[in-house]
PDB file of C-alpha atoms in Angstrom:
ATOM      1  CA  UNK A  45       0.000   0.000   0.000  1.00  0.00           C
ATOM      2  CA  UNK A  46       1.469   3.347  -1.006  1.00  0.00           C
ATOM      3  CA  UNK A  47       0.805   6.732   0.532  1.00  0.00           C
ATOM      4  CA  UNK A  48       0.596  10.120  -1.130  1.00  0.00           C
ATOM      5  CA  UNK A  49       3.986  11.077   0.360  1.00  0.00           C
ATOM      6  CA  UNK A  50       5.841   7.992  -0.944  1.00  0.00           C
ATOM      7  CA  UNK A  51       6.679   9.594  -4.297  1.00  0.00           C
ATOM      8  CA  UNK A  52       7.986  12.770  -2.675  1.00  0.00           C
ATOM      9  CA  UNK A  53      10.174  10.918  -0.190  1.00  0.00           C
ATOM     10  CA  UNK A  54      11.494   8.513  -2.821  1.00  0.00           C
ATOM     11  CA  UNK A  55      12.386  11.470  -5.047  1.00  0.00           C
ATOM     12  CA  UNK A  56      14.407  12.858  -2.142  1.00  0.00           C
ATOM     13  CA  UNK A  57      16.132   9.486  -1.630  1.00  0.00           C
ATOM     14  CA  UNK A  58      16.991   9.385  -5.346  1.00  0.00           C
ATOM     15  CA  UNK A  59      18.475  12.889  -5.114  1.00  0.00           C
ATOM     16  CA  UNK A  60      20.633  11.606  -2.250  1.00  0.00           C
ATOM     17  CA  UNK A  61      21.718   8.692  -4.456  1.00  0.00           C
ATOM     18  CA  UNK A  62      22.892  11.190  -7.058  1.00  0.00           C
ATOM     19  CA  UNK A  63      24.943  12.886  -4.319  1.00  0.00           C
ATOM     20  CA  UNK A  64      26.548   9.533  -3.491  1.00  0.00           C
ATOM     21  CA  UNK A  65      27.654   9.174  -7.105  1.00  0.00           C
ATOM     22  CA  UNK A  66      29.277  12.601  -6.998  1.00  0.00           C
ATOM     23  CA  UNK A  67      31.292  11.387  -3.992  1.00  0.00           C
ATOM     24  CA  UNK A  68      32.400   8.212  -5.800  1.00  0.00           C
ATOM     25  CA  UNK A  69      30.096   5.864  -3.926  1.00  0.00           C
ATOM     26  CA  UNK A  70      27.492   3.430  -5.236  1.00  0.00           C
ATOM     27  CA  UNK A  71      24.373   5.560  -5.786  1.00  0.00           C
ATOM     28  CA  UNK A  72      22.051   4.504  -2.997  1.00  0.00           C
ATOM     29  CA  UNK A  73      20.156   6.994  -0.867  1.00  0.00           C
ATOM     30  CA  UNK A  74      18.063   6.374   2.231  1.00  0.00           C
ATOM     31  CA  UNK A  75      15.926   8.432   4.529  1.00  0.00           C
ATOM     32  CA  UNK A  76      13.922   7.749   7.656  1.00  0.00           C
ATOM     33  CA  UNK A  77      10.550   9.402   8.084  1.00  0.00           C
ATOM     34  CA  UNK A  78       8.483   9.602  11.279  1.00  0.00           C
ATOM     35  CA  UNK A  79       5.103  11.332  11.407  1.00  0.00           C
ATOM     36  CA  UNK A  80       5.611  12.794   7.933  1.00  0.00           C
ATOM     37  CA  UNK A  81       8.967  14.404   8.757  1.00  0.00           C
ATOM     38  CA  UNK A  82      12.414  13.312   7.585  1.00  0.00           C
ATOM     39  CA  UNK A  83      14.503  12.646  10.687  1.00  0.00           C
ATOM     40  CA  UNK A  84      17.582  11.078   9.058  1.00  0.00           C
ATOM     41  CA  UNK A  85      19.245  10.953   5.637  1.00  0.00           C
ATOM     42  CA  UNK A  86      22.231   9.015   4.402  1.00  0.00           C
ATOM     43  CA  UNK A  87      24.070   7.816   1.328  1.00  0.00           C
ATOM     44  CA  UNK A  88      26.460   4.931   0.807  1.00  0.00           C
ATOM     45  CA  UNK A  89      29.838   5.950   2.215  1.00  0.00           C
ATOM     46  CA  UNK A  90      31.761   2.685   1.894  1.00  0.00           C
ATOM     47  CA  UNK A  91      34.425   4.174  -0.370  1.00  0.00           C
ATOM     48  CA  UNK A  92      34.904   7.373   1.616  1.00  0.00           C
ATOM     49  CA  UNK A  93      34.960   5.649   5.002  1.00  0.00           C
ATOM     50  CA  UNK A  94      36.524   2.402   3.746  1.00  0.00           C
ATOM     51  CA  UNK A  95      33.905   0.669   5.878  1.00  0.00           C
ATOM     52  CA  UNK A  96      32.000  -2.319   4.503  1.00  0.00           C
ATOM     53  CA  UNK A  97      29.063  -1.538   6.803  1.00  0.00           C
ATOM     54  CA  UNK A  98      28.669   2.085   5.677  1.00  0.00           C
ATOM     55  CA  UNK A  99      25.562   1.404   3.598  1.00  0.00           C
ATOM     56  CA  UNK A 100      22.971   4.158   3.311  1.00  0.00           C
ATOM     57  CA  UNK A 101      20.326   2.158   5.180  1.00  0.00           C
ATOM     58  CA  UNK A 102      22.550   1.350   8.172  1.00  0.00           C
ATOM     59  CA  UNK A 103      23.786   4.935   8.417  1.00  0.00           C
ATOM     60  CA  UNK A 104      20.239   6.358   8.195  1.00  0.00           C
ATOM     61  CA  UNK A 105      18.891   3.934  10.818  1.00  0.00           C
ATOM     62  CA  UNK A 106      21.764   4.758  13.160  1.00  0.00           C
ATOM     63  CA  UNK A 107      21.225   8.506  12.738  1.00  0.00           C
ATOM     64  CA  UNK A 108      17.475   8.106  13.322  1.00  0.00           C
ATOM     65  CA  UNK A 109      18.028   6.076  16.486  1.00  0.00           C
ATOM     66  CA  UNK A 110      20.475   8.688  17.787  1.00  0.00           C
ATOM     67  CA  UNK A 111      18.071  11.528  17.035  1.00  0.00           C
ATOM     68  CA  UNK A 112      15.107   9.771  18.647  1.00  0.00           C
ATOM     69  CA  UNK A 113      17.106   8.377  21.557  1.00  0.00           C
ATOM     70  CA  UNK A 114      15.827   4.846  20.963  1.00  0.00           C
ATOM     71  CA  UNK A 115      16.697   1.880  18.789  1.00  0.00           C
ATOM     72  CA  UNK A 116      13.143   0.661  18.167  1.00  0.00           C
ATOM     73  CA  UNK A 117      11.792   2.373  15.068  1.00  0.00           C
ATOM     74  CA  UNK A 118       8.323   0.839  14.808  1.00  0.00           C
ATOM     75  CA  UNK A 119       6.813   4.194  13.859  1.00  0.00           C
ATOM     76  CA  UNK A 120       9.401   4.895  11.137  1.00  0.00           C
ATOM     77  CA  UNK A 121       9.357   4.454   7.386  1.00  0.00           C
ATOM     78  CA  UNK A 122      12.688   3.796   5.692  1.00  0.00           C
ATOM     79  CA  UNK A 123      12.872   4.917   2.055  1.00  0.00           C
ATOM     80  CA  UNK A 124      15.738   3.488   0.036  1.00  0.00           C
ATOM     81  CA  UNK A 125      16.483   3.580  -3.675  1.00  0.00           C
ATOM     82  CA  UNK A 126      17.615  -0.054  -3.913  1.00  0.00           C
ATOM     83  CA  UNK A 127      16.372  -3.226  -2.256  1.00  0.00           C
ATOM     84  CA  UNK A 128      18.427  -3.606   0.929  1.00  0.00           C
ATOM     85  CA  UNK A 129      21.125  -6.289   1.046  1.00  0.00           C
ATOM     86  CA  UNK A 130      21.098  -9.017   3.688  1.00  0.00           C
ATOM     87  CA  UNK A 131      23.114  -6.894   6.139  1.00  0.00           C
ATOM     88  CA  UNK A 132      20.799  -3.915   5.795  1.00  0.00           C
ATOM     89  CA  UNK A 133      17.686  -6.096   5.921  1.00  0.00           C
ATOM     90  CA  UNK A 134      19.018  -7.518   9.182  1.00  0.00           C
ATOM     91  CA  UNK A 135      19.464  -4.004  10.554  1.00  0.00           C
ATOM     92  CA  UNK A 136      15.909  -3.145   9.478  1.00  0.00           C
ATOM     93  CA  UNK A 137      14.627  -6.228  11.293  1.00  0.00           C
ATOM     94  CA  UNK A 138      16.684  -5.468  14.418  1.00  0.00           C
ATOM     95  CA  UNK A 139      15.432  -1.865  14.488  1.00  0.00           C
ATOM     96  CA  UNK A 140      11.843  -3.076  14.123  1.00  0.00           C
ATOM     97  CA  UNK A 141      11.275  -0.568  11.310  1.00  0.00           C
ATOM     98  CA  UNK A 142       7.539  -0.271  10.763  1.00  0.00           C
ATOM     99  CA  UNK A 143       7.659   0.234   7.016  1.00  0.00           C
ATOM    100  CA  UNK A 144      10.224  -0.163   4.248  1.00  0.00           C
ATOM    101  CA  UNK A 145       9.756   1.468   0.849  1.00  0.00           C
ATOM    102  CA  UNK A 146      12.255   0.774  -1.926  1.00  0.00           C
ATOM    103  CA  UNK A 147      12.519   1.367  -5.671  1.00  0.00           C
ATOM    104  CA  UNK A 148      14.719  -1.102  -7.576  1.00  0.00           C
ATOM    105  CA  UNK A 149      15.249  -4.798  -6.999  1.00  0.00           C
ATOM    106  CA  UNK A 150      18.756  -6.065  -6.189  1.00  0.00           C
ATOM    107  CA  UNK A 151      18.856  -9.457  -7.963  1.00  0.00           C
ATOM    108  CA  UNK A 152      22.248 -10.577  -6.637  1.00  0.00           C
ATOM    109  CA  UNK A 153      22.218  -9.640  -2.952  1.00  0.00           C
ATOM    110  CA  UNK A 154      18.686  -8.449  -2.183  1.00  0.00           C
ATOM    111  CA  UNK A 155      17.705  -9.182   1.400  1.00  0.00           C
ATOM    112  CA  UNK A 156      13.999  -8.419   1.174  1.00  0.00           C
ATOM    113  CA  UNK A 157      12.533 -10.333  -1.756  1.00  0.00           C
ATOM    114  CA  UNK A 158      15.022 -10.956  -4.591  1.00  0.00           C
ATOM    115  CA  UNK A 159      17.445 -13.423  -2.960  1.00  0.00           C
ATOM    116  CA  UNK A 160      16.737 -13.523   0.788  1.00  0.00           C
ATOM    117  CA  UNK A 161      13.666 -12.748   2.868  1.00  0.00           C
ATOM    118  CA  UNK A 162      15.209 -11.356   6.034  1.00  0.00           C
ATOM    119  CA  UNK A 163      12.731  -8.583   6.827  1.00  0.00           C
ATOM    120  CA  UNK A 164      10.083 -10.208   9.041  1.00  0.00           C
ATOM    121  CA  UNK A 165       6.548 -10.287   7.717  1.00  0.00           C
ATOM    122  CA  UNK A 166       4.082  -8.885  10.204  1.00  0.00           C
ATOM    123  CA  UNK A 167       6.691  -6.569  11.724  1.00  0.00           C
ATOM    124  CA  UNK A 168       7.798  -4.475   8.748  1.00  0.00           C
ATOM    125  CA  UNK A 169       5.405  -3.576   5.945  1.00  0.00           C
ATOM    126  CA  UNK A 170       7.281  -3.660   2.611  1.00  0.00           C
ATOM    127  CA  UNK A 171       6.323  -1.534  -0.390  1.00  0.00           C
ATOM    128  CA  UNK A 172       8.100  -1.477  -3.738  1.00  0.00           C
ATOM    129  CA  UNK A 173       7.646   1.682  -5.806  1.00  0.00           C
ATOM    130  CA  UNK A 174       7.951   0.267  -9.316  1.00  0.00           C
ATOM    131  CA  UNK A 175       7.563   3.698 -10.901  1.00  0.00           C
ATOM    132  CA  UNK A 176      10.819   4.909  -9.347  1.00  0.00           C
ATOM    133  CA  UNK A 177      12.836   1.809 -10.224  1.00  0.00           C
ATOM    134  CA  UNK A 178      13.915   2.991 -13.704  1.00  0.00           C
ATOM    135  CA  UNK A 179      15.527   6.137 -12.270  1.00  0.00           C
ATOM    136  CA  UNK A 180      17.340   4.136  -9.591  1.00  0.00           C
ATOM    137  CA  UNK A 181      18.514   1.565 -12.133  1.00  0.00           C
ATOM    138  CA  UNK A 182      19.713   4.315 -14.492  1.00  0.00           C
ATOM    139  CA  UNK A 183      21.824   5.851 -11.714  1.00  0.00           C
ATOM    140  CA  UNK A 184      23.361   2.461 -10.954  1.00  0.00           C
ATOM    141  CA  UNK A 185      24.025   1.685 -14.616  1.00  0.00           C
ATOM    142  CA  UNK A 186      25.743   5.041 -15.207  1.00  0.00           C
ATOM    143  CA  UNK A 187      27.848   4.639 -12.071  1.00  0.00           C
ATOM    144  CA  UNK A 188      29.080   1.152 -12.931  1.00  0.00           C
ATOM    145  CA  UNK A 189      29.635   2.005 -16.617  1.00  0.00           C
ATOM    146  CA  UNK A 190      31.807   4.953 -15.536  1.00  0.00           C
ATOM    147  CA  UNK A 191      33.650   2.739 -13.063  1.00  0.00           C
ATOM    148  CA  UNK A 192      34.340   0.102 -15.711  1.00  0.00           C
ATOM    149  CA  UNK A 193      35.480   2.771 -18.173  1.00  0.00           C
ATOM    150  CA  UNK A 194      37.820   4.244 -15.549  1.00  0.00           C
ATOM    151  CA  UNK A 195      39.224   0.841 -14.668  1.00  0.00           C
ATOM    152  CA  UNK A 196      39.407  -0.254 -18.315  1.00  0.00           C
ATOM    153  CA  UNK A 197      37.046  -3.165 -17.796  1.00  0.00           C
ATOM    154  CA  UNK A 198      34.324  -4.259 -20.157  1.00  0.00           C
ATOM    155  CA  UNK A 199      31.578  -6.730 -19.604  1.00  0.00           C
ATOM    156  CA  UNK A 200      28.053  -7.120 -18.415  1.00  0.00           C
ATOM    157  CA  UNK A 201      26.458  -5.599 -15.416  1.00  0.00           C
ATOM    158  CA  UNK A 202      23.875  -6.912 -13.011  1.00  0.00           C
ATOM    159  CA  UNK A 203      22.017  -3.629 -13.562  1.00  0.00           C
ATOM    160  CA  UNK A 204      21.252  -4.610 -17.146  1.00  0.00           C
ATOM    161  CA  UNK A 205      19.453  -7.591 -15.603  1.00  0.00           C
ATOM    162  CA  UNK A 206      17.607  -5.285 -13.220  1.00  0.00           C
ATOM    163  CA  UNK A 207      16.564  -3.034 -16.088  1.00  0.00           C
ATOM    164  CA  UNK A 208      15.012  -6.041 -17.782  1.00  0.00           C
ATOM    165  CA  UNK A 209      13.143  -6.916 -14.585  1.00  0.00           C
ATOM    166  CA  UNK A 210      11.882  -3.354 -14.231  1.00  0.00           C
ATOM    167  CA  UNK A 211      10.738  -3.155 -17.823  1.00  0.00           C
ATOM    168  CA  UNK A 212       8.958  -6.500 -17.440  1.00  0.00           C
ATOM    169  CA  UNK A 213       7.176  -5.385 -14.258  1.00  0.00           C
TER     170      UNK A 213
END
């Protein structure tokens, strides 16, 4: 079930993803919303921090918990541009996030519905915004094409597979 604010918040998460690209990080943006207000924002910072856990979702959940002074986020909605990986899905489950909204599927490491199903049904409501998936996929494709061009590598990309899934949805 989508709400009238889902598009607006996902647009903001996608703008954050674009910021991540500008910093040389995989373009994923996340924000945490409580009572219609954004209380935390984050982008992937793995490259900048050289930290394998510095995913946008984990950073946003941590910032939200700090701001609220509690780790249980049952009243929060997490918006993220890409289906969370297993690590991030575990963090979502541990934080008891009330609602997760994401755009694009992650067919290789998705922790919500593509590969694993880590987010507990009945605790976290999951919504996929198919209409925003093409923009998220395009950001990912451009990022990885630029990375391959910089590194002199050719070859396929998992995001071509995602684009096919999105188009077929």
